[in-house]
Coordinates of C-alpha atoms in Angstrom, one line a residue:
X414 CA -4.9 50.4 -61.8
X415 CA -8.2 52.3 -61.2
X416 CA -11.8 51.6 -62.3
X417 CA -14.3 54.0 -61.2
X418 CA -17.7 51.8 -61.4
X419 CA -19.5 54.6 -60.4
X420 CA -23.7 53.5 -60.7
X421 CA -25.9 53.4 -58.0
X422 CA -23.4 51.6 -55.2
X423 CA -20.8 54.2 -56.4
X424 CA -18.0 51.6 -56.8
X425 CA -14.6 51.6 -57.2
X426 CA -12.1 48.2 -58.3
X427 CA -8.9 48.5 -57.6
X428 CA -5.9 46.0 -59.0
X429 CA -2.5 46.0 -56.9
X430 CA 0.4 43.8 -57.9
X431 CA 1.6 41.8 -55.0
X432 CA 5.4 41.5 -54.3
X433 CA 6.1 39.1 -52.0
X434 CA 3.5 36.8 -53.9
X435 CA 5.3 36.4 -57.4
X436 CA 3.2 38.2 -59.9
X437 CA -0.1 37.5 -57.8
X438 CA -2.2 40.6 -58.1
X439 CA -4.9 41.4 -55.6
X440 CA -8.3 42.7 -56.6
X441 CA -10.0 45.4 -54.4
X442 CA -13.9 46.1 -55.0
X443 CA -15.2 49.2 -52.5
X444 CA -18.7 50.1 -52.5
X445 CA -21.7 52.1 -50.6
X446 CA -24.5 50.7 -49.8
X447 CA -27.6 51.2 -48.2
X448 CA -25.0 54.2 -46.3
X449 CA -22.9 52.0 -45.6
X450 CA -19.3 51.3 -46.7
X451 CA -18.4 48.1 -48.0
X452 CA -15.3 46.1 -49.9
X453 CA -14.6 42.9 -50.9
X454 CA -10.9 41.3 -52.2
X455 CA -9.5 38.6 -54.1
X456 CA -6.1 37.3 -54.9
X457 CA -5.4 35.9 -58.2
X458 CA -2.6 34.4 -59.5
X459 CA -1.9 36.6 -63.0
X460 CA -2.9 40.2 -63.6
X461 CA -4.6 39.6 -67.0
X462 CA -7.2 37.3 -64.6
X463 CA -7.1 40.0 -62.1
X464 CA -7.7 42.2 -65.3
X465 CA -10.9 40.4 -66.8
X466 CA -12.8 39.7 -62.8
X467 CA -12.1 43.8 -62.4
X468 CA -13.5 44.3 -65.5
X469 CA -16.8 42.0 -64.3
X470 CA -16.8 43.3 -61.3
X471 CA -16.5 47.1 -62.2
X472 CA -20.0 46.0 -64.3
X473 CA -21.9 44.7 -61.5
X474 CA -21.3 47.6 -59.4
X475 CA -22.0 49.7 -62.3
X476 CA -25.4 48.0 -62.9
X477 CA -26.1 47.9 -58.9
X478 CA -25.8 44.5 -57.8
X479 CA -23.2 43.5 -54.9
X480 CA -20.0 42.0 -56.2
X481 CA -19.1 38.2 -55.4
X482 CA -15.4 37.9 -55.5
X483 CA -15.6 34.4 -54.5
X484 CA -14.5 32.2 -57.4
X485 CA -13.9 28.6 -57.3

């Protein structure tokens, strides 16, 4: 799946399921900023959790702040 964030940093999230990992699904967040390309990733362990921090991170990018994709 496919979020186009769009905003200011022009952002993208993408969600891939993850094979090998039994039902882990990775999320991908791309960016630009200040001309420069960026992207950030997290594995998580269910894609309805890799569904909700997509959603929060496709709003970030949207409102122009930087993505963390660290979680605890």
């Amino acid at each position: 799946m496919t979020i186009r964030a769009g905003g200011p940093l022009d952002g993208i999230v993408t969600l891939t399921a993850i094979t090998e990992g039994h039902g882990r699904t990775l999320v991908e967040a791309s960016w630009t900023q200040d001309g420069d390309a960026r992207k950030d990733s997290l594995e998580v362990p269910t894609y309805e959790a890799a569904r909700i921090i997509a959603r929060e991170v496709a709003d970030e990018l949207a409102a122009g702040r930087v993505p963390d994709l660290t979680r605890d």
